[in-house]
């Protein structure tokens, strides 16, 4: 007699077979996912004396960030800026340069070299710290057991763990009705590997990913059009900063359509036809592009985790539900990074990776979610940490604003790189720093000083009394702090 089985029964039979046939190994801590949160958690756990394993199915460590995100995009941003500077800026500096051209193969090779070196470096760190690296997809068999389905070069195994940390990251959010082919209609992954410079590049989404990729290809010659549903770009930016950012990007050649609801994006041969509703004017607008980049954000990635087998809880955004100590419904299973709550930033995931392991070891850990910096690597860079003016107004907090423009900074002037300003938000009574927002050269480096001030409750007077070297860009930071309670010296 034939008998049919339910999906859950099939999974149970499959799990039983795996447990019976695969090599079983025991570890103190197993981390699922080798991205910034996962690999940092694994290394920290090993440093604290735990027998630690990390399961990663990509084939290289570093997750989205190192492989198809932060690192390759910064390589393209840096090298495209250098190319653009040679084309447009060297003559004013007294440097005569012949015709500059892009060798696309070598341009991409430089990016790939950086990625290979950094991902390989993490593998060396695993060996140095004695973290066992399983190359394969990790999935739950039960609440203490992880099955490893190996990829090429990996080994099949069943892992028993006292503690498990989920760090499976995120993936690009799809756009309803638009089919991604990573050739003409692409995500950020495709935007990092285009084989030629598109004459016309349209971007759905005016957040950091879209603006960074728009900057790269605009510098290389693309006509870039950004289509953003909201009435401002740079989701999460202080309002004044967002407007100033749009202004300098417009000067660089990017076009912006704000308050635009995309209704169509279809590839027809080598052309993508796009339609959007202009919500301000109440009309439908059609445009064509050679490439359409869909950059509307990211969503938690849990495919293949088999979380339902143990009943893990998810919210309505498919984020794993955790408590303040990163615990799921099981005390020994914790979750960090993009797959759960909070900003989808590599450095946030890293901090959580360390904190989660410290909770396992000591019963306490720390991440200050009010002090997570954000950086957009355009030129000039845009960086911020702490609260925006809009957030302070909504909370009813009285504050003072201090600003200092880079055009009045001696180092910026000598570098002929004066776009932007430093903006401080400080409590109106105590002058305690509440938020710092920067548009300018090296803003991403300078924002660390603001983070230090926030973490230790410094006032703007404290900062203004710290001697800053001259001539440096950081003097603009000091002078903006002074402007919250007095007057800057040089402006």
CSV table of C-alpha atoms in Angstrom, one decimal:
chain,number,residue,atom,x,y,z
A,1,UNK,CA,0.0,0.0,0.0
A,2,UNK,CA,1.3,3.5,-0.9
A,3,UNK,CA,1.5,6.0,1.8
A,4,UNK,CA,1.8,9.8,1.4
A,5,UNK,CA,3.7,11.9,3.9
A,6,UNK,CA,3.3,15.5,5.1
A,7,UNK,CA,6.2,18.0,4.7
A,8,UNK,CA,6.9,17.9,8.4
A,9,UNK,CA,7.1,14.1,8.4
A,10,UNK,CA,9.5,14.2,5.4
A,11,UNK,CA,11.7,16.7,7.3
A,12,UNK,CA,11.7,14.4,10.3
A,13,UNK,CA,12.7,11.4,8.2
A,14,UNK,CA,15.3,13.4,6.5
A,15,UNK,CA,16.7,14.7,9.8
A,16,UNK,CA,16.8,11.1,11.1
A,17,UNK,CA,18.8,10.0,8.0
A,18,UNK,CA,21.2,12.9,8.4
A,19,UNK,CA,21.8,12.1,12.1
A,20,UNK,CA,22.4,8.5,11.3
A,21,UNK,CA,24.7,8.9,8.3
A,22,UNK,CA,26.7,12.2,8.8
A,23,UNK,CA,29.6,12.7,11.1
A,24,UNK,CA,28.5,14.3,14.3
A,25,UNK,CA,30.7,16.9,16.0
A,26,UNK,CA,30.3,18.8,19.2
A,27,UNK,CA,31.1,22.5,19.7
A,28,UNK,CA,30.5,24.9,22.6
A,29,UNK,CA,29.2,27.6,20.2
A,30,UNK,CA,28.1,27.3,16.5
A,31,UNK,CA,27.6,30.5,14.5
A,32,UNK,CA,25.4,30.3,11.4
A,33,UNK,CA,26.6,32.9,9.0
A,34,UNK,CA,30.1,34.2,8.3
A,35,UNK,CA,29.3,37.9,7.6
A,36,UNK,CA,30.5,40.8,9.8
A,37,UNK,CA,28.3,39.8,12.8
A,38,UNK,CA,29.0,36.1,12.4
A,39,UNK,CA,32.7,36.0,11.9
A,40,UNK,CA,33.3,38.6,14.6
A,41,UNK,CA,31.2,36.6,17.1
A,42,UNK,CA,33.0,33.4,16.2
A,43,UNK,CA,36.5,34.9,16.7
A,44,UNK,CA,35.4,36.6,19.9
A,45,UNK,CA,34.0,33.3,21.2
A,46,UNK,CA,37.2,31.5,20.4
A,47,UNK,CA,39.3,34.2,22.1
A,48,UNK,CA,37.2,33.7,25.2
A,49,UNK,CA,38.1,30.0,25.2
A,50,UNK,CA,35.0,28.4,23.6
A,51,UNK,CA,35.3,25.5,21.1
A,52,UNK,CA,33.7,27.5,18.2
A,53,UNK,CA,32.5,26.7,14.7
A,54,UNK,CA,31.1,28.9,12.0
A,55,UNK,CA,28.9,27.7,9.1
A,56,UNK,CA,28.9,29.7,5.9
A,57,UNK,CA,27.5,28.7,2.5
A,58,UNK,CA,28.8,31.5,0.3
A,59,UNK,CA,32.2,29.8,-0.1
A,60,UNK,CA,34.0,32.9,1.1
A,61,UNK,CA,33.7,34.6,4.5
A,62,UNK,CA,32.7,38.2,5.1
A,63,UNK,CA,29.0,38.0,4.1
A,64,UNK,CA,27.3,40.6,1.9
A,65,UNK,CA,29.6,43.4,3.2
A,66,UNK,CA,32.9,42.0,2.1
A,67,UNK,CA,31.8,40.1,-1.0
A,68,UNK,CA,29.0,42.2,-2.7
A,69,UNK,CA,28.5,45.2,-0.5
A,70,UNK,CA,30.6,47.6,1.6
A,71,UNK,CA,34.0,46.6,0.4
A,72,UNK,CA,33.6,46.2,-3.4
A,73,UNK,CA,31.4,49.3,-3.5
A,74,UNK,CA,34.1,51.4,-1.7
A,75,UNK,CA,36.7,50.2,-4.1
A,76,UNK,CA,34.6,51.3,-7.0
A,77,UNK,CA,33.8,54.6,-5.3
A,78,UNK,CA,37.4,55.4,-4.6
A,79,UNK,CA,38.7,54.5,-8.0
A,80,UNK,CA,35.9,56.2,-9.9
A,81,UNK,CA,36.5,59.3,-7.8
A,82,UNK,CA,40.2,59.2,-8.7
A,83,UNK,CA,39.3,58.8,-12.4
A,84,UNK,CA,36.9,61.7,-12.2
A,85,UNK,CA,39.4,63.9,-10.4
A,86,UNK,CA,42.0,63.2,-13.1
A,87,UNK,CA,39.5,64.1,-15.8
A,88,UNK,CA,38.2,67.3,-14.2
A,89,UNK,CA,40.4,68.5,-11.3
A,90,UNK,CA,44.1,68.1,-12.0
A,91,UNK,CA,44.6,71.1,-14.3
A,92,UNK,CA,43.6,73.5,-11.5
A,93,UNK,CA,46.2,71.8,-9.3
A,94,UNK,CA,49.0,72.5,-11.8
A,95,UNK,CA,49.1,68.8,-13.0
A,96,UNK,CA,48.9,68.3,-16.7
A,97,UNK,CA,47.6,64.8,-17.5
A,98,UNK,CA,47.0,63.1,-20.8
A,99,UNK,CA,43.7,61.6,-21.8
A,100,UNK,CA,42.4,59.3,-19.0
A,101,UNK,CA,40.3,56.2,-19.9
A,102,UNK,CA,38.6,53.4,-18.0
A,103,UNK,CA,39.9,49.9,-18.6
A,104,UNK,CA,36.8,48.1,-17.3
A,105,UNK,CA,38.4,44.7,-16.9
A,106,UNK,CA,41.2,46.2,-14.7
A,107,UNK,CA,38.8,48.5,-13.0
A,108,UNK,CA,36.8,45.5,-11.8
A,109,UNK,CA,39.9,43.4,-11.1
A,110,UNK,CA,41.1,46.0,-8.6
A,111,UNK,CA,37.8,45.6,-6.8
A,112,UNK,CA,38.0,41.9,-6.9
A,113,UNK,CA,41.6,41.9,-5.6
A,114,UNK,CA,40.5,43.9,-2.5
A,115,UNK,CA,37.6,41.5,-1.9
A,116,UNK,CA,39.8,38.4,-2.2
A,117,UNK,CA,42.5,39.8,0.1
A,118,UNK,CA,40.0,40.7,2.8
A,119,UNK,CA,37.9,37.6,2.7
A,120,UNK,CA,41.0,35.4,2.7
A,121,UNK,CA,42.2,37.4,5.7
A,122,UNK,CA,39.2,36.4,7.7
A,123,UNK,CA,39.9,32.7,6.9
A,124,UNK,CA,43.4,33.2,8.2
A,125,UNK,CA,42.0,34.8,11.4
A,126,UNK,CA,39.8,31.7,11.8
A,127,UNK,CA,42.9,29.5,11.6
A,128,UNK,CA,44.8,31.8,14.0
A,129,UNK,CA,42.0,31.7,16.6
A,130,UNK,CA,41.2,28.0,16.0
A,131,UNK,CA,37.6,28.6,14.7
A,132,UNK,CA,36.4,25.6,12.8
A,133,UNK,CA,35.0,26.7,9.4
A,134,UNK,CA,32.3,24.6,7.8
A,135,UNK,CA,31.7,25.5,4.2
A,136,UNK,CA,28.0,24.8,3.6
A,137,UNK,CA,24.4,25.7,4.4
A,138,UNK,CA,23.5,25.4,8.1
A,139,UNK,CA,19.9,24.4,9.0
A,140,UNK,CA,18.2,23.4,12.3
A,141,UNK,CA,17.6,19.7,12.9
A,142,UNK,CA,16.5,20.5,16.5
A,143,UNK,CA,17.2,23.2,19.0
A,144,UNK,CA,20.8,21.9,19.7
A,145,UNK,CA,21.6,20.4,16.3
A,146,UNK,CA,22.7,22.0,13.1
A,147,UNK,CA,23.0,20.1,9.8
A,148,UNK,CA,25.7,21.2,7.4
A,149,UNK,CA,24.8,20.7,3.7
A,150,UNK,CA,28.3,21.1,2.2
A,151,UNK,CA,29.3,23.2,-0.9
A,152,UNK,CA,32.3,22.4,-3.0
A,153,UNK,CA,35.3,22.0,-0.7
A,154,UNK,CA,33.1,21.6,2.4
A,155,UNK,CA,32.3,18.5,4.5
A,156,UNK,CA,28.9,17.1,5.5
A,157,UNK,CA,28.4,17.2,9.2
A,158,UNK,CA,25.9,17.4,12.0
A,159,UNK,CA,26.9,19.8,14.7
A,160,UNK,CA,25.8,19.6,18.3
A,161,UNK,CA,26.1,22.9,20.1
A,162,UNK,CA,25.6,24.2,23.6
A,163,UNK,CA,25.0,27.7,22.2
A,164,UNK,CA,23.9,28.8,18.7
A,165,UNK,CA,24.2,32.3,17.2
A,166,UNK,CA,22.1,33.1,14.1
A,167,UNK,CA,23.8,35.6,11.9
A,168,UNK,CA,22.4,34.9,8.4
A,169,UNK,CA,22.2,38.6,7.3
A,170,UNK,CA,20.0,40.1,4.7
A,171,UNK,CA,19.3,40.2,1.0
A,172,UNK,CA,18.1,42.9,-1.5
A,173,UNK,CA,14.4,43.6,-1.2
A,174,UNK,CA,12.6,42.8,-4.4
A,175,UNK,CA,10.3,45.3,-6.0
A,176,UNK,CA,6.8,44.0,-6.7
A,177,UNK,CA,6.2,43.4,-10.4
A,178,UNK,CA,9.8,44.0,-11.5
A,179,UNK,CA,11.9,41.0,-12.5
A,180,UNK,CA,15.6,41.1,-11.6
A,181,UNK,CA,18.0,39.6,-14.2
A,182,UNK,CA,21.2,41.2,-13.0
A,183,UNK,CA,22.0,42.3,-16.5
A,184,UNK,CA,19.6,45.1,-17.4
A,185,UNK,CA,17.5,45.1,-14.2
A,186,UNK,CA,19.9,44.8,-11.3
A,187,UNK,CA,20.3,44.9,-7.6
A,188,UNK,CA,23.3,46.4,-5.9
A,189,UNK,CA,25.2,43.1,-6.6
A,190,UNK,CA,24.8,43.6,-10.3
A,191,UNK,CA,25.7,47.3,-10.0
A,192,UNK,CA,29.1,46.2,-8.7
A,193,UNK,CA,29.9,44.0,-11.8
A,194,UNK,CA,28.6,45.8,-14.9
A,195,UNK,CA,30.7,45.0,-17.9
A,196,UNK,CA,30.3,48.4,-19.5
A,197,UNK,CA,29.3,51.9,-18.5
A,198,UNK,CA,25.5,52.3,-19.2
A,199,UNK,CA,24.6,55.5,-21.1
A,200,UNK,CA,21.5,55.8,-19.0
A,201,UNK,CA,21.2,54.4,-15.5
A,202,UNK,CA,17.9,54.7,-13.6
A,203,UNK,CA,17.8,54.0,-9.9
A,204,UNK,CA,14.7,53.1,-7.8
A,205,UNK,CA,15.5,54.3,-4.3
A,206,UNK,CA,17.4,57.4,-3.0
A,207,UNK,CA,19.0,55.7,0.0
A,208,UNK,CA,22.7,55.3,0.6
A,209,UNK,CA,23.1,52.2,-1.7
A,210,UNK,CA,21.4,53.9,-4.6
A,211,UNK,CA,23.2,57.2,-4.2
A,212,UNK,CA,26.6,55.5,-3.8
A,213,UNK,CA,26.1,53.4,-6.9
A,214,UNK,CA,24.7,56.4,-8.8
A,215,UNK,CA,27.9,58.3,-7.9
A,216,UNK,CA,30.2,55.6,-9.2
A,217,UNK,CA,28.5,55.3,-12.6
A,218,UNK,CA,27.9,59.0,-13.0
A,219,UNK,CA,31.6,59.6,-12.6
A,220,UNK,CA,32.3,57.1,-15.3
A,221,UNK,CA,29.9,58.7,-17.7
A,222,UNK,CA,26.3,57.5,-17.1
A,223,UNK,CA,23.3,59.8,-17.1
A,224,UNK,CA,21.9,58.9,-13.7
A,225,UNK,CA,18.2,59.4,-12.7
A,226,UNK,CA,17.1,58.6,-9.1
A,227,UNK,CA,13.5,57.8,-8.6
A,228,UNK,CA,12.5,58.1,-4.9
A,229,UNK,CA,9.1,57.6,-3.4
A,230,UNK,CA,9.6,59.9,-0.5
A,231,UNK,CA,10.0,63.7,-0.8
A,232,UNK,CA,13.6,63.6,0.4
A,233,UNK,CA,16.7,61.4,-0.3
A,234,UNK,CA,19.0,59.7,2.2
A,235,UNK,CA,16.5,57.8,4.4
A,236,UNK,CA,17.5,58.6,8.0
A,237,UNK,CA,19.5,61.7,7.3
A,238,UNK,CA,18.9,65.0,9.1
A,239,UNK,CA,16.6,67.1,6.9
A,240,UNK,CA,19.1,69.8,6.3
A,241,UNK,CA,21.8,67.3,5.5
A,242,UNK,CA,19.6,65.5,3.0
A,243,UNK,CA,18.8,68.7,1.1
A,244,UNK,CA,22.5,69.7,1.0
A,245,UNK,CA,23.4,66.2,-0.2
A,246,UNK,CA,20.9,66.3,-3.0
A,247,UNK,CA,22.2,69.8,-3.9
A,248,UNK,CA,25.9,68.6,-4.3
A,249,UNK,CA,24.9,65.4,-6.1
A,250,UNK,CA,22.8,67.4,-8.5
A,251,UNK,CA,25.8,69.6,-9.3
A,252,UNK,CA,27.7,66.4,-10.0
A,253,UNK,CA,25.1,65.4,-12.6
A,254,UNK,CA,22.6,63.2,-10.9
A,255,UNK,CA,18.9,63.9,-11.6
A,256,UNK,CA,16.3,63.4,-8.9
A,257,UNK,CA,12.5,62.6,-9.2
A,258,UNK,CA,11.1,62.8,-5.7
A,259,UNK,CA,7.6,61.9,-4.6
A,260,UNK,CA,7.6,59.3,-7.4
A,261,UNK,CA,5.8,55.9,-7.2
A,262,UNK,CA,7.2,53.4,-9.7
A,263,UNK,CA,4.5,51.4,-11.4
A,264,UNK,CA,6.4,49.7,-14.1
A,265,UNK,CA,9.9,48.4,-14.9
A,266,UNK,CA,10.2,46.1,-17.8
A,267,UNK,CA,13.1,45.0,-20.0
A,268,UNK,CA,12.5,45.1,-23.7
A,269,UNK,CA,15.7,43.9,-25.4
A,270,UNK,CA,18.5,46.1,-24.4
A,271,UNK,CA,16.2,48.8,-23.0
A,272,UNK,CA,14.3,49.1,-19.7
A,273,UNK,CA,11.0,50.9,-19.8
A,274,UNK,CA,10.0,52.6,-16.6
A,275,UNK,CA,6.8,54.4,-15.5
A,276,UNK,CA,6.2,56.2,-12.3
A,277,UNK,CA,3.4,58.4,-10.8
A,278,UNK,CA,4.5,61.9,-10.0
A,279,UNK,CA,2.5,62.3,-6.7
A,280,UNK,CA,3.1,66.0,-6.6
A,281,UNK,CA,1.8,66.7,-10.1
A,282,UNK,CA,-0.6,63.8,-10.3
A,283,UNK,CA,0.6,62.5,-13.6
A,284,UNK,CA,2.3,59.4,-15.0
A,285,UNK,CA,5.8,59.8,-16.3
A,286,UNK,CA,7.6,57.4,-18.6
A,287,UNK,CA,11.4,57.1,-19.1
A,288,UNK,CA,13.8,54.6,-20.6
A,289,UNK,CA,17.2,53.4,-19.4
A,290,UNK,CA,19.9,51.0,-20.4
A,291,UNK,CA,20.1,49.7,-16.9
A,292,UNK,CA,17.6,49.9,-14.0
A,293,UNK,CA,19.0,49.5,-10.4
A,294,UNK,CA,16.5,48.4,-7.8
A,295,UNK,CA,17.8,49.8,-4.5
A,296,UNK,CA,14.8,49.9,-2.2
A,297,UNK,CA,16.5,48.4,0.8
A,298,UNK,CA,17.2,45.0,2.3
A,299,UNK,CA,15.3,42.3,4.1
A,300,UNK,CA,16.2,39.6,6.6
A,301,UNK,CA,17.5,36.4,5.0
A,302,UNK,CA,16.5,33.1,6.6
A,303,UNK,CA,16.1,30.8,3.5
A,304,UNK,CA,17.1,27.3,4.2
A,305,UNK,CA,17.6,27.8,7.9
A,306,UNK,CA,14.7,25.5,8.7
A,307,UNK,CA,13.7,27.7,11.6
A,308,UNK,CA,10.2,26.4,11.6
A,309,UNK,CA,11.5,23.0,12.7
A,310,UNK,CA,12.1,24.5,16.2
A,311,UNK,CA,9.4,27.1,16.2
A,312,UNK,CA,11.6,30.3,16.1
A,313,UNK,CA,9.4,33.4,16.2
A,314,UNK,CA,9.4,36.1,13.5
A,315,UNK,CA,7.7,39.5,13.4
A,316,UNK,CA,5.8,40.9,10.4
A,317,UNK,CA,9.0,42.0,8.7
A,318,UNK,CA,10.4,38.4,8.9
A,319,UNK,CA,12.9,39.5,11.6
A,320,UNK,CA,13.8,37.0,14.2
A,321,UNK,CA,12.3,38.0,17.5
A,322,UNK,CA,14.8,38.5,20.3
A,323,UNK,CA,15.1,40.0,23.7
A,324,UNK,CA,17.6,42.6,25.0
A,325,UNK,CA,20.3,39.9,25.4
A,326,UNK,CA,19.8,38.7,21.7
A,327,UNK,CA,18.0,35.5,23.0
A,328,UNK,CA,15.3,34.0,20.9
A,329,UNK,CA,12.6,31.9,22.5
A,330,UNK,CA,15.4,29.5,23.4
A,331,UNK,CA,17.9,30.9,25.9
A,332,UNK,CA,20.8,29.2,24.2
A,333,UNK,CA,19.9,30.4,20.7
A,334,UNK,CA,20.8,34.1,20.0
A,335,UNK,CA,20.4,36.2,16.9
A,336,UNK,CA,22.3,39.2,15.7
A,337,UNK,CA,22.8,41.5,12.7
A,338,UNK,CA,20.5,42.2,9.7
A,339,UNK,CA,18.3,39.2,10.3
A,340,UNK,CA,16.9,40.8,13.4
A,341,UNK,CA,16.1,44.3,14.7
A,342,UNK,CA,17.9,47.5,14.1
A,343,UNK,CA,20.0,49.3,11.4
A,344,UNK,CA,21.3,47.0,8.7
A,345,UNK,CA,24.9,48.1,9.1
A,346,UNK,CA,28.0,45.9,9.3
A,347,UNK,CA,29.5,47.7,12.3
A,348,UNK,CA,26.2,47.3,14.2
A,349,UNK,CA,26.3,43.6,13.5
A,350,UNK,CA,29.9,43.4,14.7
A,351,UNK,CA,29.1,45.1,18.0
A,352,UNK,CA,26.2,42.7,18.5
A,353,UNK,CA,28.4,39.7,17.7
A,354,UNK,CA,30.8,40.7,20.5
A,355,UNK,CA,28.0,41.5,22.9
A,356,UNK,CA,26.1,38.3,22.3
A,357,UNK,CA,29.2,36.2,23.1
A,358,UNK,CA,29.9,38.3,26.2
A,359,UNK,CA,26.4,37.6,27.4
A,360,UNK,CA,27.1,33.9,27.0
A,361,UNK,CA,30.4,34.2,28.9
A,362,UNK,CA,29.7,36.8,31.5
A,363,UNK,CA,25.9,37.4,31.6
A,364,UNK,CA,26.3,41.0,30.3
A,365,UNK,CA,27.2,42.8,27.1
A,366,UNK,CA,26.8,46.3,25.6
A,367,UNK,CA,25.7,48.0,22.4
A,368,UNK,CA,24.7,51.6,22.5
A,369,UNK,CA,22.0,51.9,19.8
A,370,UNK,CA,21.9,55.6,20.2
A,371,UNK,CA,25.5,55.8,19.0
A,372,UNK,CA,25.7,53.8,15.7
A,373,UNK,CA,27.3,56.0,13.0
A,374,UNK,CA,26.2,56.0,9.4
A,375,UNK,CA,28.4,57.0,6.4
A,376,UNK,CA,27.7,57.5,2.7
A,377,UNK,CA,30.9,57.3,0.7
A,378,UNK,CA,30.0,59.9,-2.0
A,379,UNK,CA,32.4,62.8,-2.5
A,380,UNK,CA,32.2,64.7,-0.3
A,381,UNK,CA,31.3,62.0,2.2
A,382,UNK,CA,28.2,62.3,4.4
A,383,UNK,CA,28.3,61.0,8.0
A,384,UNK,CA,26.1,61.2,11.0
A,385,UNK,CA,25.7,59.8,14.5
A,386,UNK,CA,23.1,60.4,17.3
A,387,UNK,CA,19.9,62.3,16.8
A,388,UNK,CA,18.7,64.5,13.9
A,389,UNK,CA,16.8,67.8,14.3
A,390,UNK,CA,13.6,66.1,13.3
A,391,UNK,CA,14.0,63.5,16.1
A,392,UNK,CA,14.8,66.1,18.7
A,393,UNK,CA,11.8,68.2,17.7
A,394,UNK,CA,9.5,65.1,17.9
A,395,UNK,CA,10.9,64.3,21.3
A,396,UNK,CA,10.4,67.9,22.5
A,397,UNK,CA,14.1,68.3,23.4
A,398,UNK,CA,15.4,71.9,23.3
A,399,UNK,CA,18.7,72.1,21.5
A,400,UNK,CA,21.3,74.5,20.0
A,401,UNK,CA,22.8,74.2,16.5
A,402,UNK,CA,26.4,74.8,15.7
A,403,UNK,CA,27.9,74.8,12.2
A,404,UNK,CA,31.2,75.4,10.5
A,405,UNK,CA,31.8,75.3,6.7
A,406,UNK,CA,34.8,73.5,5.2
A,407,UNK,CA,35.3,76.5,3.0
A,408,UNK,CA,36.6,78.3,6.1
A,409,UNK,CA,38.9,75.4,7.0
A,410,UNK,CA,42.6,75.9,6.1
A,411,UNK,CA,43.3,72.2,5.2
A,412,UNK,CA,40.2,71.9,3.1
A,413,UNK,CA,41.1,75.1,1.4
A,414,UNK,CA,44.7,74.0,0.6
A,415,UNK,CA,43.3,70.7,-0.7
A,416,UNK,CA,40.7,72.5,-2.9
A,417,UNK,CA,38.1,70.3,-1.3
A,418,UNK,CA,35.7,72.6,0.5
A,419,UNK,CA,32.2,71.3,-0.1
A,420,UNK,CA,30.1,70.8,3.0
A,421,UNK,CA,30.1,71.6,6.7
A,422,UNK,CA,30.0,70.1,10.2
A,423,UNK,CA,26.8,70.4,12.2
A,424,UNK,CA,26.4,69.9,15.9
A,425,UNK,CA,23.2,69.5,17.9
A,426,UNK,CA,23.6,70.1,21.6
A,427,UNK,CA,21.3,70.2,24.6
A,428,UNK,CA,20.4,73.9,25.1
A,429,UNK,CA,21.1,73.8,28.9
A,430,UNK,CA,24.0,71.4,29.3
A,431,UNK,CA,25.6,71.6,25.9
A,432,UNK,CA,25.8,67.8,25.9
A,433,UNK,CA,26.3,66.5,22.4
A,434,UNK,CA,23.0,65.0,21.0
A,435,UNK,CA,24.0,64.5,17.4
A,436,UNK,CA,26.6,65.3,14.8
A,437,UNK,CA,26.1,65.5,11.1
A,438,UNK,CA,28.9,66.1,8.5
A,439,UNK,CA,29.1,66.7,4.8
A,440,UNK,CA,32.7,67.0,3.8
A,441,UNK,CA,36.1,65.4,3.0
A,442,UNK,CA,36.9,62.4,5.3
A,443,UNK,CA,33.5,62.8,7.1
A,444,UNK,CA,33.5,59.0,7.7
A,445,UNK,CA,36.7,59.2,9.6
A,446,UNK,CA,35.8,62.4,11.5
A,447,UNK,CA,32.5,61.0,12.8
A,448,UNK,CA,34.4,58.7,15.1
A,449,UNK,CA,35.3,61.7,17.3
A,450,UNK,CA,31.6,62.5,17.6
A,451,UNK,CA,30.8,58.9,18.6
A,452,UNK,CA,33.4,59.1,21.4
A,453,UNK,CA,31.9,62.3,22.6
A,454,UNK,CA,28.4,60.8,22.6
A,455,UNK,CA,29.5,57.6,24.4
A,456,UNK,CA,31.0,59.5,27.3
A,457,UNK,CA,28.5,62.4,27.5
A,458,UNK,CA,30.9,65.1,26.4
A,459,UNK,CA,29.6,68.7,26.0
A,460,UNK,CA,30.5,70.9,23.0
A,461,UNK,CA,32.6,73.0,25.4
A,462,UNK,CA,34.6,69.8,26.3
A,463,UNK,CA,35.3,69.3,22.6
A,464,UNK,CA,36.1,72.9,21.9
A,465,UNK,CA,38.7,72.8,24.7
A,466,UNK,CA,40.5,69.9,23.2
A,467,UNK,CA,43.6,71.0,21.1
A,468,UNK,CA,43.1,69.9,17.5
A,469,UNK,CA,46.2,69.8,15.3
A,470,UNK,CA,46.6,72.6,12.7
A,471,UNK,CA,46.1,72.4,9.8
A,472,UNK,CA,43.6,69.6,9.8
A,473,UNK,CA,40.0,69.0,8.7
A,474,UNK,CA,39.1,68.1,12.3
A,475,UNK,CA,39.5,71.8,13.2
A,476,UNK,CA,36.1,72.3,11.5
A,477,UNK,CA,34.7,69.8,14.1
A,478,UNK,CA,36.1,71.9,17.0
A,479,UNK,CA,34.8,75.2,15.5
A,480,UNK,CA,31.3,73.8,14.9
A,481,UNK,CA,31.2,72.7,18.6
A,482,UNK,CA,32.2,76.2,19.6
A,483,UNK,CA,29.3,77.6,17.5
A,484,UNK,CA,26.7,75.9,19.7
A,485,UNK,CA,27.5,78.1,22.7
A,486,UNK,CA,29.6,81.0,21.4
A,487,UNK,CA,31.3,81.9,18.2
A,488,UNK,CA,33.8,80.1,16.0
A,489,UNK,CA,37.2,81.8,15.6
A,490,UNK,CA,37.6,81.4,11.8
A,491,UNK,CA,34.2,82.1,10.4
